[in-house]
């Protein structure tokens, strides 16, 4: 049996690949643009062709590969290895990925949603420290999460376990969420959510931002602008970040009190705010924790950045295939 894994991170603009050994050594990484035209019908054949070309160009041996794992947007049927409704890929109809990859490579093929796969990546080679009990939350345009409990990713009956972005955190003055509900974590803790909070704060108070850059942005600021202003002492910006941290801390405490994770990892674009984010989030999170959960859980920033997806996709082959064969 070989000792190599192929991980694929399929996204709306690019498709990333990694060849990784079972010991976590990254042998090679590459990427191709995602061609979403013509209802996304070129995407799968482009990926298959790219793997074949790259293996031939680099003199790699497909005979050493144990399996292929993939993280994808959209609704995933893990058993049948199909995807539907990945609108950023123009995939409106059912995509038979498992069938196409197995016909092309005669290798086992596994897939899961992108947040779950990124959680496996951070768990394997990043901040998750190979823990059997870790929560990964990604704060980007939206809020996603992957929950590893007793060594297994949680999926639930329809694969919606870990939709942490839709935990309700506001009931009174709640923003409408894209999911149809109101007051979801995503409406206050994603990059757009932080902007929502800032705009509401401006409307509700007579105060305004003092930070010159933020003032120059007018109504067109980003979450990063708010974080930067808060870091440099802008009072209103800091209040907005405190409010964001309070909601995120509350939602994370619900997850932690339920699952008792050893490590909670915060990733995604918003996590680039770094230690300042952790300093704000930690007290808001910890004040809501059950004492034993507090004693046993650590909050950390993600370490793999954009590589979490592709490394986690390779890790998916380990958790779904290699470990199960060994059990
Ligand atoms: Zn929602």
Tab-separated table of N, CA and C in Angstrom, residues 15 17 30-32 43-57 105:
chain	number	residue	atom	x	y	z
A	15	UNK	N	-8.944	26.179	-7.604
A	15	UNK	CA	-9.007	24.825	-7.087
A	15	UNK	C	-7.589	24.460	-6.685
A	17	UNK	N	-4.611	21.981	-4.875
A	17	UNK	CA	-4.273	20.562	-4.722
A	17	UNK	C	-3.052	20.425	-3.818
A	30	UNK	N	-0.244	22.733	-5.701
A	30	UNK	CA	-0.450	23.538	-6.900
A	30	UNK	C	-1.924	23.941	-6.970
A	31	UNK	N	-2.242	24.819	-7.933
A	31	UNK	CA	-3.625	25.306	-8.040
A	31	UNK	C	-3.962	25.606	-9.494
A	32	UNK	N	-5.240	25.517	-9.812
A	32	UNK	CA	-5.717	25.916	-11.147
A	32	UNK	C	-6.938	26.828	-10.952
A	43	UNK	N	-15.374	21.835	-14.586
A	43	UNK	CA	-14.620	21.856	-13.323
A	43	UNK	C	-14.026	20.485	-12.990
A	44	UNK	N	-14.848	19.441	-13.040
A	44	UNK	CA	-14.360	18.120	-12.631
A	44	UNK	C	-13.312	17.593	-13.612
A	45	UNK	N	-13.577	17.740	-14.915
A	45	UNK	CA	-12.592	17.241	-15.875
A	45	UNK	C	-11.289	18.041	-15.804
A	46	UNK	N	-11.377	19.337	-15.513
A	46	UNK	CA	-10.158	20.141	-15.326
A	46	UNK	C	-9.334	19.614	-14.151
A	47	UNK	N	-10.019	19.264	-13.048
A	47	UNK	CA	-9.301	18.781	-11.862
A	47	UNK	C	-8.607	17.455	-12.165
A	48	UNK	N	-9.337	16.567	-12.818
A	48	UNK	CA	-8.789	15.240	-13.122
A	48	UNK	C	-7.568	15.382	-14.032
A	49	UNK	N	-7.712	16.222	-15.059
A	49	UNK	CA	-6.621	16.422	-16.001
A	49	UNK	C	-5.411	17.055	-15.307
A	50	UNK	N	-5.662	17.995	-14.408
A	50	UNK	CA	-4.565	18.678	-13.728
A	50	UNK	C	-3.762	17.706	-12.865
A	51	UNK	N	-4.448	16.796	-12.188
A	51	UNK	CA	-3.728	15.805	-11.368
A	51	UNK	C	-2.860	14.927	-12.266
A	52	UNK	N	-3.447	14.483	-13.379
A	52	UNK	CA	-2.680	13.598	-14.274
A	52	UNK	C	-1.460	14.335	-14.819
A	53	UNK	N	-1.655	15.575	-15.254
A	53	UNK	CA	-0.550	16.348	-15.834
A	53	UNK	C	0.537	16.623	-14.805
A	54	UNK	N	0.118	16.997	-13.594
A	54	UNK	CA	1.097	17.368	-12.570
A	54	UNK	C	1.906	16.126	-12.139
A	55	UNK	N	1.246	14.989	-12.038
A	55	UNK	CA	1.958	13.765	-11.673
A	55	UNK	C	2.970	13.400	-12.747
A	56	UNK	N	2.585	13.579	-13.999
A	56	UNK	CA	3.492	13.222	-15.073
A	56	UNK	C	4.659	14.226	-15.147
A	57	UNK	N	4.354	15.519	-14.982
A	57	UNK	CA	5.373	16.569	-15.043
A	57	UNK	C	6.410	16.420	-13.922
A	105	UNK	N	-9.213	7.468	-11.782
A	105	UNK	CA	-8.007	7.088	-11.023
A	105	UNK	C	-8.074	5.705	-10.371
